[in-house]
Coordinates of N, CA, C and O in Angstrom, one line a residue:
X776 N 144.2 163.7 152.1 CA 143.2 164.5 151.5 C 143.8 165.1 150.1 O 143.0 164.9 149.2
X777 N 145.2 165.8 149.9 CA 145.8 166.1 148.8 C 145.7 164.6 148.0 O 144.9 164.7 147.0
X778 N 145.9 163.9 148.0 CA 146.1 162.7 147.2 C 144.3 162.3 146.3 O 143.9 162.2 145.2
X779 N 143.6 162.3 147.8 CA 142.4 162.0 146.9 C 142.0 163.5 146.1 O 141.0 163.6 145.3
X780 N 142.7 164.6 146.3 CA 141.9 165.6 145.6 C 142.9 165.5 144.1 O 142.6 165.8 142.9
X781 N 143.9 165.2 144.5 CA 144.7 165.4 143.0 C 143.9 163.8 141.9 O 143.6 164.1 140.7
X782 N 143.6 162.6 142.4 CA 143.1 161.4 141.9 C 141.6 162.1 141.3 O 141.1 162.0 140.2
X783 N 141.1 162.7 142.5 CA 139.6 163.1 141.5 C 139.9 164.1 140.2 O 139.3 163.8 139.1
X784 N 140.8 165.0 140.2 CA 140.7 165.7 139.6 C 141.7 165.3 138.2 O 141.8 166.0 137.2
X785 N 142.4 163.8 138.5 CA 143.2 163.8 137.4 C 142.1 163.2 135.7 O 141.1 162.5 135.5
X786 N 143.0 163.8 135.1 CA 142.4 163.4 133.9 C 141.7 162.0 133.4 O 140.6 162.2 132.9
X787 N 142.1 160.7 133.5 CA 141.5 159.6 134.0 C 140.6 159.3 134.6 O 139.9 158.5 134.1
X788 N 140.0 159.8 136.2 CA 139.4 160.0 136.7 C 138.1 160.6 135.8 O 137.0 160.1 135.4
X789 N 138.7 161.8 135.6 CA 137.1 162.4 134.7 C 137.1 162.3 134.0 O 136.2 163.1 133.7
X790 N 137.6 161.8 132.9 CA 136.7 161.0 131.6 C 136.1 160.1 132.1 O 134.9 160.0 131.8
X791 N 136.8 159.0 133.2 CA 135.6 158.1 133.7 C 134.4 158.4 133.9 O 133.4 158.0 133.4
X792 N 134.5 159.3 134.9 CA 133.1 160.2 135.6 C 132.0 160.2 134.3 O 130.9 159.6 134.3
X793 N 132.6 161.0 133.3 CA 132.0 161.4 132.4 C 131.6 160.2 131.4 O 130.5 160.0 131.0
X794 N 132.6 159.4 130.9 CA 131.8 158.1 130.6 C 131.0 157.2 131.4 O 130.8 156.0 131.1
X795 N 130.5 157.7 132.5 CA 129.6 156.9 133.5 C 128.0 157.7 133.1 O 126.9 157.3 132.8
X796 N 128.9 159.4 133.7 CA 127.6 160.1 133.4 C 126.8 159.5 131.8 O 125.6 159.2 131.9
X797 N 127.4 159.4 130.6 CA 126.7 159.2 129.6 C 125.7 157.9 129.5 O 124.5 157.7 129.2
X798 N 127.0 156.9 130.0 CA 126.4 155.5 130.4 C 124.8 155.7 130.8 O 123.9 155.6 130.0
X799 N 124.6 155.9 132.4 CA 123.6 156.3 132.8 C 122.7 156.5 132.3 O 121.7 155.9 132.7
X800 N 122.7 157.4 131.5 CA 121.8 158.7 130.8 C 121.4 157.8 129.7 O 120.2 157.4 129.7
X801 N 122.3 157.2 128.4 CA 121.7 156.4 127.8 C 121.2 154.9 127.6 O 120.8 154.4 126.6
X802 N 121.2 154.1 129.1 CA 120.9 153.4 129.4 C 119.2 153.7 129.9 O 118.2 153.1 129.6
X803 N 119.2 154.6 130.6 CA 118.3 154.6 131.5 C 116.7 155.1 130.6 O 115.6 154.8 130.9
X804 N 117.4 156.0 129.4 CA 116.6 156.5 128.5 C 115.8 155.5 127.5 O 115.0 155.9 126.7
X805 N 116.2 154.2 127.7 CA 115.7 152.8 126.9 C 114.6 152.2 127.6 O 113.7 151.5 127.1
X806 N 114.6 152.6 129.2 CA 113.3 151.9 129.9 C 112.2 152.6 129.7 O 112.3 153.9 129.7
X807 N 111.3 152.2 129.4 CA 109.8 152.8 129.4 C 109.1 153.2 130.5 O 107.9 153.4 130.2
X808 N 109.4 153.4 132.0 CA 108.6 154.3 132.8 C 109.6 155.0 133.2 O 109.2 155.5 134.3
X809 N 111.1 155.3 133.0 CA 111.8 156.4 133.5 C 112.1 157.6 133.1 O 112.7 157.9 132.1
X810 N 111.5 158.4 134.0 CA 111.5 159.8 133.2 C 112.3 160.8 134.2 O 112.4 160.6 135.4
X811 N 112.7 161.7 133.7 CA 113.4 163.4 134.4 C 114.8 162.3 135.1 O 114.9 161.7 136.2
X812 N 115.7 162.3 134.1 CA 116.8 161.4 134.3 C 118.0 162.8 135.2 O 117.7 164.0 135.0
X813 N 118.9 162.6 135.9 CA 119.8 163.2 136.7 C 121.0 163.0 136.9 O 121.1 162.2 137.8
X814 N 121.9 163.2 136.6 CA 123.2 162.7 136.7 C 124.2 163.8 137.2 O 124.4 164.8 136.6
X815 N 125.0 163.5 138.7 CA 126.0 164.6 138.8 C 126.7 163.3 139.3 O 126.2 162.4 139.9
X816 N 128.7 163.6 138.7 CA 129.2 162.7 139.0 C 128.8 161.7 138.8 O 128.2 161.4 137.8
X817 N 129.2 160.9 140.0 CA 128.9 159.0 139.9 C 127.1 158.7 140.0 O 126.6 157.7 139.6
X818 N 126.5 160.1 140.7 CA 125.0 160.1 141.1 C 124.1 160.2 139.9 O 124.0 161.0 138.9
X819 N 123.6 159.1 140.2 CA 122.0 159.1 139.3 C 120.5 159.2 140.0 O 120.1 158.5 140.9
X820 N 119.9 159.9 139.5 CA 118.4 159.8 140.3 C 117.4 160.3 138.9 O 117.5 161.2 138.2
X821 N 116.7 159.6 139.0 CA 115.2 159.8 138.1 C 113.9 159.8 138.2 O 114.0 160.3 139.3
X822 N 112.9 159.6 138.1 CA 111.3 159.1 138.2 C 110.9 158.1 137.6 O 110.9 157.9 136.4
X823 N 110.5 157.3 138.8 CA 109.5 156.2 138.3 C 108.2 155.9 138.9 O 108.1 156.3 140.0
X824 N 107.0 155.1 138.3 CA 106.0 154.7 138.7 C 106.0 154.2 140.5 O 105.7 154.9 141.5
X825 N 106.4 152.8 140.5 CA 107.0 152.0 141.3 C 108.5 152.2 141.9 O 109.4 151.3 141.8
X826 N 108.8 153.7 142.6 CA 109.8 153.5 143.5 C 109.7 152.4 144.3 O 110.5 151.5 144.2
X827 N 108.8 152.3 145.2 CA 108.5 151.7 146.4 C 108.6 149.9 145.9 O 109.1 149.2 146.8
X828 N 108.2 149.4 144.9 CA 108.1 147.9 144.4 C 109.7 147.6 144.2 O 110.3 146.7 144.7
X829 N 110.2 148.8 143.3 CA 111.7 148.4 142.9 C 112.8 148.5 144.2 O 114.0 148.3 144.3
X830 N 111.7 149.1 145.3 CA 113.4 149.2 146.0 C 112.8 147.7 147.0 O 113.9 147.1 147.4
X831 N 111.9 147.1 147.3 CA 111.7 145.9 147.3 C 112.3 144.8 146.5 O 113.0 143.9 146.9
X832 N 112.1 145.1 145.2 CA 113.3 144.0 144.9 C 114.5 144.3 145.1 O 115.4 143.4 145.4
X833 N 114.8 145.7 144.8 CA 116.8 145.5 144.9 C 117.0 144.8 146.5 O 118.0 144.1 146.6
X834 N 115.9 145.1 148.2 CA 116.3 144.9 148.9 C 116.5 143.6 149.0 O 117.4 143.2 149.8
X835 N 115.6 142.6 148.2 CA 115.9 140.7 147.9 C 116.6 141.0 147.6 O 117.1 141.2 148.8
X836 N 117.5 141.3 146.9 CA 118.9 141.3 145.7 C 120.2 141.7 147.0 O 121.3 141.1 146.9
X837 N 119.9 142.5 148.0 CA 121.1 142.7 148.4 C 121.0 144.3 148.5 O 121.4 144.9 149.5
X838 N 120.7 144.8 147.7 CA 120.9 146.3 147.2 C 120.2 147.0 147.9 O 119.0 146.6 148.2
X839 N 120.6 148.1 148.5 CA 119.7 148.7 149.5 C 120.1 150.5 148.4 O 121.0 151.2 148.1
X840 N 118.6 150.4 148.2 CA 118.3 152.0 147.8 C 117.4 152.9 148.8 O 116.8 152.5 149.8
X841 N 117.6 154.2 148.3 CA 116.7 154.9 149.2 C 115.7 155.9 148.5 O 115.9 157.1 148.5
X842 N 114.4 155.3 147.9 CA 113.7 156.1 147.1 C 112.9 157.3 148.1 O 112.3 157.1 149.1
X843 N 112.9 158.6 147.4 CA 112.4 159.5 148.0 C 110.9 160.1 147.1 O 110.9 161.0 146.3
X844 N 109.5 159.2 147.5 CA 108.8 159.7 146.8 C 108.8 158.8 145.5 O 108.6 157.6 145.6
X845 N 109.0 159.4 143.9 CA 109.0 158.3 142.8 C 110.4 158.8 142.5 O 110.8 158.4 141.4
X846 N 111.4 159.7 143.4 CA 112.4 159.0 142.7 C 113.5 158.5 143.6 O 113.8 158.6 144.8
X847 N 114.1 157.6 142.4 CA 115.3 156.5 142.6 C 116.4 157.0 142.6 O 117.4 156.3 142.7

């Protein structure tokens, strides 16, 4: 437990975090039906039209999401 708490909290660690967070955020802000973008940590969640279509395809794909409502 000490080991993963010192790895989360080392400097490395959270610049990653935080270059993921940004990642995210300006990625996600390029598609045209996603809106009210969220990011904590590694977690992303937003709104879309089609939750329910997209977690249909990621489930072909392999990807199992869990949309709550419209969001992802």
């Amino acid at each position: 437990a000490i080991a993963s708490w010192e790895l989360l909290n080392s400097t490395t660690t959270t610049d990653s975090i935080k270059l993921l967070n940004k990642t995210y955020k300006e990625c996600l802000a390029l598609l045209p039906k996603i809106t009210n973008i969220r990011v904590i940590g590694t977690i992303c969640a937003f709104e879309v039209e089609n939750a329910k279509d997209i977690q249909l395809q990621c489930l072909e794909k392999g990807l199992l999401i869990r949309p709550l409502g419209s969001t992802l």
